[in-house]
Coordinates of C-alpha atoms and ligand atoms in Angstrom, one line a residue:
X1 CA -18.3 -26.1 -37.1
X2 CA -21.4 -24.0 -35.1
X3 CA -20.2 -23.1 -31.6
X4 CA -22.9 -21.9 -28.4
X5 CA -22.1 -18.0 -29.5
X6 CA -23.3 -18.6 -32.9
X7 CA -26.2 -20.2 -31.7
X8 CA -26.8 -17.2 -29.7
X9 CA -26.1 -14.9 -32.9
X10 CA -28.5 -17.1 -34.7
X11 CA -31.2 -17.2 -32.2
X12 CA -31.4 -13.9 -30.4
X13 CA -34.3 -12.3 -32.4
X14 CA -35.9 -15.6 -30.6
X15 CA -34.3 -14.8 -27.5
X16 CA -35.6 -11.0 -27.2
X17 CA -39.1 -12.1 -27.3
X18 CA -38.5 -14.6 -24.7
X19 CA -37.4 -11.8 -22.8
X20 CA -40.2 -10.0 -23.9
X21 CA -42.8 -13.0 -21.9
X22 CA -40.6 -13.4 -18.5
X23 CA -40.5 -9.3 -18.5
X24 CA -44.3 -9.0 -19.2
X25 CA -44.3 -11.1 -15.3
X26 CA -45.4 -8.0 -12.9
X27 CA -43.7 -10.6 -10.4
X28 CA -43.7 -7.3 -7.9
X29 CA -42.3 -9.5 -4.4
X30 CA -43.1 -7.1 -1.8
X31 CA -47.2 -6.4 -2.9
X32 CA -48.7 -9.2 -2.7
X33 CA -51.3 -8.6 -4.9
X34 CA -49.0 -10.3 -7.1
X35 CA -48.1 -13.4 -5.6
X36 CA -50.2 -15.4 -8.3
X37 CA -47.5 -13.4 -11.0
X38 CA -44.4 -14.1 -8.7
X39 CA -45.0 -18.2 -8.8
X40 CA -45.5 -17.5 -12.4
X41 CA -41.9 -16.3 -12.8
X42 CA -40.9 -18.4 -11.5
X43 CA -43.1 -21.2 -13.2
X44 CA -41.5 -19.5 -16.4
X45 CA -37.8 -19.7 -15.2
X46 CA -38.2 -23.2 -14.2
X47 CA -40.5 -24.3 -17.9
X48 CA -36.9 -22.1 -19.6
X49 CA -34.0 -24.3 -17.4
X50 CA -35.6 -27.7 -18.3
X51 CA -36.5 -26.8 -22.1
X52 CA -32.5 -26.4 -21.8
X53 CA -32.0 -29.6 -20.5
X54 CA -31.8 -29.2 -16.6
X55 CA -33.3 -31.0 -13.9
X56 CA -35.6 -29.1 -12.4
X57 CA -37.5 -28.0 -9.0
X58 CA -39.3 -25.6 -7.4
X59 CA -39.6 -25.5 -3.6
X60 CA -42.1 -23.9 -1.9
X61 CA -40.9 -21.1 1.5
X62 CA -42.8 -19.0 4.1
X63 CA -42.6 -16.7 1.0
X64 CA -41.6 -16.8 -2.8
X65 CA -40.5 -20.4 -3.9
X66 CA -37.0 -21.0 -4.5
X67 CA -35.9 -22.5 -8.8
X68 CA -33.2 -25.0 -8.4
X69 CA -31.7 -26.8 -12.0
X70 CA -29.5 -29.0 -12.2
X71 CA -27.3 -30.5 -15.0
X72 CA -24.5 -32.7 -13.7
X73 CA -23.1 -34.6 -16.7
X74 CA -19.6 -33.2 -16.7
X75 CA -18.8 -35.7 -13.5
X76 CA -18.6 -36.2 -9.5
X77 CA -15.1 -35.4 -10.7
X78 CA -15.4 -32.2 -12.5
X79 CA -15.7 -28.5 -10.5
X80 CA -19.2 -27.3 -10.3
X81 CA -20.7 -23.7 -10.6
X82 CA -23.6 -22.2 -9.2
X83 CA -25.5 -19.6 -10.6
X84 CA -27.9 -17.2 -8.4
X85 CA -30.0 -14.1 -10.0
X86 CA -33.3 -12.7 -8.8
X87 CA -36.7 -13.0 -10.7
X88 CA -38.2 -10.8 -8.3
X89 CA -38.7 -7.0 -9.4
X90 CA -39.5 -3.9 -7.0
X91 CA -43.1 -2.4 -7.0
X92 CA -42.8 -0.1 -10.6
X93 CA -44.4 2.9 -8.7
X94 CA -44.8 5.2 -9.2
X95 CA -46.6 4.8 -12.4
X96 CA -46.9 8.0 -14.1
X97 CA -43.4 8.8 -14.7
X98 CA -43.2 5.8 -16.8
X99 CA -42.7 6.9 -20.6
X100 CA -44.3 3.3 -21.2
X101 CA -45.8 1.4 -18.5
X102 CA -43.3 -1.1 -16.4
X103 CA -44.8 -4.3 -17.6
X104 CA -45.3 -3.8 -21.3
X105 CA -41.8 -3.9 -22.3
X106 CA -40.7 -1.4 -25.4
X107 CA -38.2 -1.5 -27.0
X108 CA -36.1 2.2 -27.9
X109 CA -32.6 3.8 -28.8
X110 CA -30.9 0.5 -27.9
X111 CA -32.6 -0.2 -24.5
X112 CA -35.0 -2.2 -23.2
X113 CA -37.5 -0.5 -21.0
X114 CA -39.3 -2.9 -18.6
X115 CA -39.0 -2.9 -14.5
X116 CA -36.6 -5.7 -14.1
X117 CA -35.1 -5.0 -17.3
X118 CA -32.0 -5.0 -15.5
X119 CA -33.0 -5.4 -12.2
X120 CA -32.5 -8.9 -12.3
X121 CA -34.6 -10.7 -14.8
X122 CA -32.5 -9.3 -17.8
X123 CA -29.4 -10.6 -16.4
X124 CA -30.4 -14.0 -15.0
X125 CA -32.0 -14.7 -18.7
X126 CA -28.2 -13.6 -20.0
X127 CA -27.3 -16.9 -18.4
X128 CA -30.5 -19.1 -19.2
X129 CA -29.9 -18.8 -22.6
X130 CA -25.6 -19.1 -22.2
X131 CA -26.5 -22.2 -20.5
X132 CA -29.2 -23.5 -23.5
X133 CA -26.7 -22.0 -26.5
X134 CA -24.2 -24.4 -25.1
X135 CA -26.2 -27.5 -24.6
X136 CA -28.0 -27.0 -27.7
X137 CA -24.6 -27.1 -29.2
X138 CA -23.1 -29.5 -27.9
X139 CA -24.9 -31.1 -25.8
X140 CA -23.3 -30.6 -22.4
X141 CA -21.0 -28.2 -20.9
X142 CA -17.5 -28.4 -19.5
X143 CA -18.5 -28.1 -15.5
X144 CA -21.2 -29.4 -13.8
X145 CA -24.0 -26.3 -13.2
X146 CA -26.3 -25.3 -10.6
X147 CA -28.5 -22.8 -11.1
X148 CA -30.7 -20.9 -8.5
X149 CA -33.5 -18.6 -8.9
X150 CA -35.2 -16.7 -5.6
X151 CA -38.4 -14.3 -6.0
X152 CA -37.4 -12.6 -2.4
X153 CA -34.1 -10.9 -3.3
X154 CA -36.1 -7.5 -3.1
X155 CA -37.5 -7.9 0.7
X156 CA -34.0 -8.9 2.2
X157 CA -33.7 -12.9 0.7
X158 CA -35.5 -13.6 4.3
X159 CA -35.8 -17.6 3.2
X160 CA -33.1 -17.7 1.6
X161 CA -30.8 -18.5 4.3
X162 CA -32.1 -21.4 5.7
X163 CA -33.0 -22.6 2.8
X164 CA -28.8 -22.6 1.9
X165 CA -28.2 -23.9 5.2
X166 CA -30.9 -26.7 3.9
X167 CA -29.9 -27.9 0.8
X168 CA -26.0 -26.8 1.6
X169 CA -25.1 -29.9 0.4
X170 CA -27.0 -29.9 -2.9
X171 CA -26.0 -26.4 -3.7
X172 CA -22.6 -26.8 -2.9
X173 CA -20.0 -25.5 -6.1
X174 CA -16.4 -23.9 -6.2
X175 CA -17.6 -20.3 -7.8
X176 CA -21.0 -19.2 -7.9
X177 CA -21.5 -16.7 -10.9
X178 CA -23.8 -13.5 -10.1
X179 CA -25.0 -10.9 -12.7
X180 CA -27.0 -8.6 -10.9
X181 CA -24.7 -5.2 -10.5
X182 CA -23.5 -2.9 -12.6
X183 CA -20.9 -2.2 -15.9
X184 CA -18.2 0.4 -14.9
X185 CA -19.2 2.5 -17.7
X186 CA -20.5 1.7 -21.6
X187 CA -17.8 -0.4 -23.3
X188 CA -15.9 -0.8 -19.7
X189 CA -17.1 -4.0 -17.9
X190 CA -16.2 -4.4 -14.7
X191 CA -16.0 -7.5 -12.1
X192 CA -16.4 -6.7 -7.9
X193 CA -14.9 -6.9 -4.9
X194 CA -17.3 -6.1 -2.7
X195 CA -20.7 -5.2 -2.0
X196 CA -22.0 -2.9 0.9
X197 CA -24.3 -4.2 3.6
X198 CA -27.3 -2.8 4.7
X199 CA -29.4 -2.1 8.1
X200 CA -32.9 -1.3 7.5
X201 CA -35.4 0.2 9.6
X202 CA -38.2 1.8 10.7
X203 CA -38.6 4.9 13.3
X204 CA -42.4 5.7 15.2
X205 CA -42.2 8.9 16.9
X206 CA -45.6 8.7 19.1
X207 CA -46.8 11.5 21.0
X208 CA -50.3 12.9 21.7
X209 CA -53.2 10.4 21.3
X210 CA -54.7 12.4 19.0
X211 CA -53.9 15.1 15.9
X212 CA -54.5 18.3 17.0
X213 CA -55.1 22.2 16.4
X214 CA -51.9 23.9 16.3
X215 CA -53.0 27.3 16.9
X216 CA -54.9 25.6 20.2
X217 CA -52.1 23.1 21.5
X218 CA -49.2 24.6 19.7
X219 CA -45.7 25.4 21.3
X220 CA -47.2 23.7 24.4
X221 CA -47.9 20.4 23.4
X222 CA -44.7 18.0 22.1
X223 CA -44.6 17.1 18.2
X224 CA -43.6 14.0 17.4
X225 CA -42.6 16.0 13.5
X226 CA -40.6 17.9 15.3
X227 CA -39.1 15.5 17.6
X228 CA -38.7 13.4 14.6
X229 CA -36.8 15.5 12.3
X230 CA -34.3 16.4 15.5
X231 CA -33.7 12.7 15.9
X232 CA -32.7 12.3 12.5
X233 CA -30.8 15.1 11.9
X234 CA -28.7 13.9 15.0
X235 CA -27.5 11.2 13.1
X236 CA -24.9 13.0 11.0
X237 CA -22.3 15.7 11.6
X238 CA -21.8 19.1 9.9
X239 CA -18.9 16.7 7.7
X240 CA -21.6 14.1 7.0
X241 CA -20.5 11.2 9.2
X242 CA -22.2 9.2 11.3
X243 CA -23.0 10.7 14.6
X244 CA -23.9 6.9 16.8
X245 CA -21.4 5.9 18.5
X246 CA -19.0 3.8 18.4
X247 CA -21.0 3.5 14.5
X248 CA -17.4 3.5 12.8
X249 CA -15.4 1.5 15.2
X250 CA -16.3 -2.2 13.4
X251 CA -15.1 0.1 9.4
X252 CA -12.0 -1.6 8.2
X253 CA -9.8 0.6 5.8
X254 CA -9.5 -1.5 2.7
X255 CA -6.1 -2.6 2.0
X256 CA -4.0 0.4 -0.3
X257 CA -4.2 -1.6 -3.7
X258 CA -7.6 -1.2 -3.6
X259 CA -7.6 2.6 -2.9
X260 CA -5.1 3.5 -5.5
X261 CA -7.2 0.8 -7.9
X262 CA -10.2 3.1 -7.2
X263 CA -8.2 6.5 -7.4
X264 CA -7.3 4.9 -10.7
X265 CA -10.6 4.2 -12.2
X266 CA -11.8 7.3 -14.3
X267 CA -14.3 9.2 -13.1
X268 CA -15.2 12.9 -13.0
X269 CA -17.4 13.9 -9.2
X270 CA -19.2 16.7 -11.7
X271 CA -20.3 14.9 -14.6
X272 CA -21.8 12.3 -11.7
X273 CA -23.8 15.2 -10.0
X274 CA -25.3 16.3 -12.9
X275 CA -26.2 12.5 -14.0
X276 CA -28.4 12.7 -11.2
X277 CA -29.6 16.1 -11.4
X278 CA -28.0 18.2 -8.7
X279 CA -24.8 20.5 -8.5
X280 CA -23.1 18.7 -5.8
X281 CA -22.4 14.6 -4.6
X282 CA -22.8 15.0 -1.8
X283 CA -21.4 12.3 1.3
X284 CA -18.8 12.2 4.2
X285 CA -15.8 14.9 4.1
X286 CA -12.3 13.5 2.9
X287 CA -13.6 10.4 0.3
X288 CA -14.3 11.1 -3.3
X289 CA -17.3 9.9 -4.4
X290 CA -16.1 6.2 -5.4
X291 CA -14.5 6.0 -1.7
X292 CA -17.8 7.2 -0.7
X293 CA -19.9 4.8 -2.6
X294 CA -17.6 1.4 -2.2
X295 CA -16.0 1.5 0.4
X296 CA -17.4 3.9 3.5
X297 CA -21.2 3.2 5.2
X298 CA -23.9 5.7 4.6
X299 CA -27.2 6.4 6.2
X300 CA -30.4 7.6 4.7
X301 CA -34.2 8.4 5.5
X302 CA -35.8 6.5 2.5
X303 CA -39.4 7.9 3.3
X304 CA -40.8 10.1 6.2
X305 CA -44.6 10.2 6.6
X306 CA -46.7 13.0 9.3
X307 CA -49.4 14.8 9.4
X308 CA -50.8 17.0 6.3
X309 CA -49.4 16.5 3.5
X310 CA -52.5 17.1 1.0
X311 CA -52.9 20.7 -0.8
X312 CA -53.2 24.1 0.9
X313 CA -53.1 24.6 4.3
X314 CA -54.1 22.6 7.6
X315 CA -52.9 23.3 10.8
X316 CA -52.8 20.5 12.2
X317 CA -50.2 18.9 15.0
X318 CA -49.9 15.3 14.2
X319 CA -50.4 12.1 16.9
X320 CA -47.5 10.5 15.5
X321 CA -44.4 9.9 12.7
X322 CA -42.5 8.0 11.2
X323 CA -39.4 7.3 9.0
X324 CA -37.6 4.9 7.3
X325 CA -34.1 4.4 7.3
X326 CA -31.3 2.1 5.5
X327 CA -27.9 2.2 7.0
X328 CA -25.6 1.0 3.9
X329 CA -22.5 -1.0 5.8
X330 CA -19.0 -1.7 4.7
X331 CA -16.8 -4.2 6.6
X332 CA -16.2 -5.4 9.2
X333 CA -19.9 -3.9 10.2
X334 CA -22.7 -6.4 11.4
X335 CA -26.1 -4.8 10.9
X336 CA -27.5 -6.9 14.5
X337 CA -24.9 -4.3 16.6
X338 CA -25.7 -1.1 14.1
X339 CA -28.8 -1.8 15.4
X340 CA -28.2 -2.2 19.0
X341 CA -25.9 0.9 18.4
X342 CA -29.0 2.7 16.9
X343 CA -30.4 1.7 19.1
X344 CA -28.9 3.4 22.0
X345 CA -28.8 6.6 19.8
X346 CA -32.1 6.8 20.4
X347 CA -32.8 6.4 23.8
X348 CA -30.0 9.0 24.4
X349 CA -31.1 11.6 21.9
X350 CA -35.1 11.3 23.6
X351 CA -37.5 13.9 23.7
X352 CA -39.6 14.4 27.3
X353 CA -43.3 13.3 25.8
X354 CA -42.8 11.6 22.4
X355 CA -42.4 7.5 22.4
X356 CA -39.2 6.3 19.9
X357 CA -40.1 2.8 18.4
X358 CA -37.2 1.7 17.0
X359 CA -38.3 -1.4 14.1
X360 CA -35.8 -3.4 12.5
X361 CA -37.3 -4.9 8.6
X362 CA -34.4 -6.2 7.2
X363 CA -30.4 -7.2 7.2
X364 CA -28.0 -7.5 5.0
X365 CA -23.9 -7.8 5.6
X366 CA -21.1 -6.6 3.6
X367 CA -18.9 -8.6 1.3
X368 CA -15.2 -8.2 0.4
X369 CA -13.2 -10.3 -1.9
X370 CA -9.6 -11.3 -2.7
X371 CA -9.6 -10.6 -6.6
X372 CA -7.2 -13.1 -7.5
X373 CA -8.0 -16.9 -8.4
X374 CA -9.0 -18.7 -11.3
X375 CA -11.9 -18.2 -11.3
X376 CA -11.1 -14.2 -11.5
X377 CA -8.8 -15.0 -14.5
X378 CA -11.2 -16.6 -15.8
X379 CA -13.7 -14.0 -16.1
X380 CA -12.0 -11.6 -16.5
X381 CA -10.6 -13.3 -20.1
X382 CA -14.3 -13.7 -20.9
X383 CA -15.5 -10.4 -20.3
X384 CA -12.5 -9.0 -22.7
X385 CA -13.3 -12.3 -26.0
X386 CA -16.3 -10.6 -26.0
X387 CA -16.3 -6.7 -24.5
X388 CA -12.9 -6.2 -26.6
X389 CA -11.3 -4.8 -23.3
X390 CA -10.2 -6.4 -20.0
X391 CA -12.5 -5.3 -17.4
X392 CA -12.0 -3.2 -14.4
X393 CA -12.1 -3.9 -10.9
X394 CA -14.8 -1.8 -8.3
X395 CA -17.1 -1.7 -5.6
X396 CA -20.3 -1.3 -5.8
X397 CA -22.5 0.5 -3.2
X398 CA -25.6 -1.6 -3.4
X399 CA -26.5 -4.8 -1.7
X400 CA -27.0 -8.8 -2.5
X401 CA -27.6 -10.0 0.8
X402 CA -26.7 -13.7 0.1
X403 CA -23.1 -13.2 -1.4
X404 CA -21.2 -13.6 2.3
X405 CA -24.0 -16.8 2.8
X406 CA -22.5 -18.4 -0.7
X407 CA -19.4 -17.8 0.8
X408 CA -19.1 -19.1 4.1
X409 CA -22.2 -22.0 3.6
X410 CA -21.2 -23.6 0.7
X411 CA -17.3 -22.5 0.7
X412 CA -18.1 -20.7 -3.6
X413 CA -15.6 -17.8 -4.3
X414 CA -18.6 -15.5 -5.8
X415 CA -17.8 -13.6 -9.2
X416 CA -19.8 -11.1 -9.7
X417 CA -20.2 -9.7 -12.9
X418 CA -22.8 -7.0 -14.0
X419 CA -23.9 -6.1 -17.4
X420 CA -26.4 -3.3 -16.4
X421 CA -25.0 0.1 -17.6
X422 CA -24.6 3.2 -14.7
X423 CA -28.1 4.9 -14.9
X424 CA -30.1 2.0 -15.7
X425 CA -32.4 3.3 -13.4
X426 CA -32.9 -0.5 -11.3
X427 CA -35.1 0.5 -9.0
X428 CA -36.8 3.5 -10.2
X429 CA -39.2 4.7 -13.6
X430 CA -38.2 4.0 -16.9
X431 CA -35.3 0.9 -16.1
X432 CA -33.7 0.0 -19.1
X433 CA -31.0 -2.8 -20.0
X434 CA -28.7 -1.7 -23.4
X435 CA -29.1 -4.1 -26.1
X436 CA -25.3 -4.4 -26.9
X437 CA -24.9 -5.5 -23.1
X438 CA -28.0 -8.1 -23.4
X439 CA -25.8 -9.1 -26.5
X440 CA -22.2 -9.5 -25.5
X441 CA -23.2 -10.2 -21.9
X442 CA -25.1 -13.2 -23.0
X443 CA -21.7 -14.1 -25.3
X444 CA -19.6 -13.5 -21.9
X445 CA -21.2 -16.2 -20.1
X446 CA -21.2 -18.6 -22.8
X447 CA -17.2 -18.5 -22.6
X448 CA -17.4 -18.0 -18.9
X449 CA -17.9 -22.3 -19.3
X450 CA -14.8 -23.0 -21.2
X451 CA -12.3 -20.4 -19.2
X452 CA -13.6 -21.9 -16.0
X453 CA -13.3 -25.5 -17.5
X454 CA -9.5 -24.4 -19.1
X455 CA -8.5 -23.1 -15.7
X456 CA -8.6 -26.1 -13.9
Ligands
BES1 N1 -29.7 -5.3 -8.2 C1 -29.3 -5.0 -6.8 C2 -28.5 -4.5 -6.2 C3 -27.3 -3.6 -6.8 C4 -27.5 -2.6 -6.7 C5 -26.4 -3.9 -7.9 C6 -27.1 -1.1 -7.6 C7 -25.6 -3.0 -8.3 C8 -26.3 -1.7 -8.1 C9 -30.1 -6.0 -5.7 O1 -31.4 -6.6 -6.7 C10 -30.7 -4.8 -4.8 O2 -31.5 -3.8 -5.4 N2 -30.6 -5.5 -4.1 C11 -30.9 -4.5 -2.8 C12 -31.6 -5.6 -1.3 C13 -32.1 -5.2 -0.5 C14 -33.9 -4.8 -0.8 C15 -31.6 -5.8 0.6 C16 -31.0 -3.7 -2.1 O3 -29.1 -3.2 -2.9 O4 -31.3 -2.4 -1.8
ZN2 ZN1 -32.9 -4.6 -6.9

C-alpha cells in the first residue's frame, strides 16, 4: 500500500515547482515597498494549506498577516501539534553579490539558491508537504495539527506575542515543531537545546549643529564619530568580555552534561575560521567557538554610519554618527535588563559636547530546553529514519523570538528540527538550501507525525 513517503517521492517534481513559485515572491518584511508581496506570500501559504485539507484563516495584524491552518480530525482527546514558521525573508541586498537574482530560484550543484530558500520559506514548505502527504494518502493525521505562519519573524515578531495570547486556546498544543535552523553538518542532523536571545539597539551621537571643515575646526570641537567609536570600543575588554557593568550577572552556566556534549561534537576551529574567510576565530577568552556561540552572550556592531564615505578624501568633521549594535543573550538574561545596563554604561562613558541617544529596536528572550521526553525521542527516531544517523544535540547562536512564548503562553514543548546546512548564507547573498535536505526533510516530518503518535 502506498505510504505518505512514497507519495512525497512521486510528487517531488511538482514540489520543486511549487517551491520555486513560493521563493519568487519577494516577501521582504522590513521593506514596506514589498507589503503587497508579503501579503501574497501569506495567501500562497493559505492556498497550499487549504489544498492539503486544512481549514485556514488569514488574520490581519498591525503589521504583516498571520496565517493559521487547522486540522482537528484526530478528535478532542488526541494531542495537538503546532507547526510554526515564517514566510517573510530578509532584504536581499547587496544585489550585486548574488550569482543569480535572489527571487529567481536557481538549481546548481544540488542546491536551490534564492532568498528564503533556507530561512525560512524552504523549511516551512517541508511542513506543508508532510501534511499534504499524510492527508493525501491516509485522509487523516494521527494528531491534531495547527499551522501558524507569520510574516514578521525577520523584524522581531512585534505582533506575534499579542496574537498568541489572544488566540491561546486555538493555538494550544503539546508540542510545537519549528524548522528554521541548521543541521550540525552535512549528513548529521541535529535537535536544538537552546537559542540565544537578542537585544538590538541604535546608538546616536550628535555634536556640532552642522558638519564642519576638519581643518578649520578639527581638534578644537568634539567629533561625534570619534566619540561613538570610543564608546563602541569600551563595550569589550581586552579578553573579549563585554565590559558593561552587571552584564554577566544573569548569565547562567549550563549544566556540565550540556558542556560535555558540546565538547564531544566534532569541530575544527581552524576550519571554521577558514569557512568564514578569516585567519582565526574570535571572541571571549577561555571558551571554544561552540561554547561562545551557544552558551555565552555576544555584542556586535551591525552597521556604523558617519561622515564622508564617498570616493577620495573630503576634509569634514561630521555633525553626527550612528551605530547599530546587537547583543545576543543567553539564559537568564533579559533584553530589558540588558538595555538598562547599556544605558548606564553610556551615561558613565559620556563625552563632553557629544550627546548620546540609545534607541531600543527589538528584543527576544533566550531559550533553553530540557532535552528529554517523548517528543525529543520521536523527533530523534524520525530523523534517524530519513538520514540514517541519530541526531546530535546542539545549541544555536541565532534567535527565534517567539519560542519562549510558545512554552510559557501555550504550554507547548518546542522541537527545533532544522534542515539548513552550515554556510547556507542565511541573511547573506547566495542563500541556498540543499536538495538532499529538502527531500530528507519532508520525509523526516512525515515520519515525525507517526513517531509522535506512537509515543503517546
Ligand atoms: N532562521 C533564523 C534563526 C537562525 C539563524 C537559526 C541562524 C539558525 C541559524 C531566524 O529567521 C532569524 O534570523 N532570526 C533573527 C531574529 C531577529 C530578527 C529578532 C536573528 O536571529 O537575527
Ligand atoms: Zn532569518
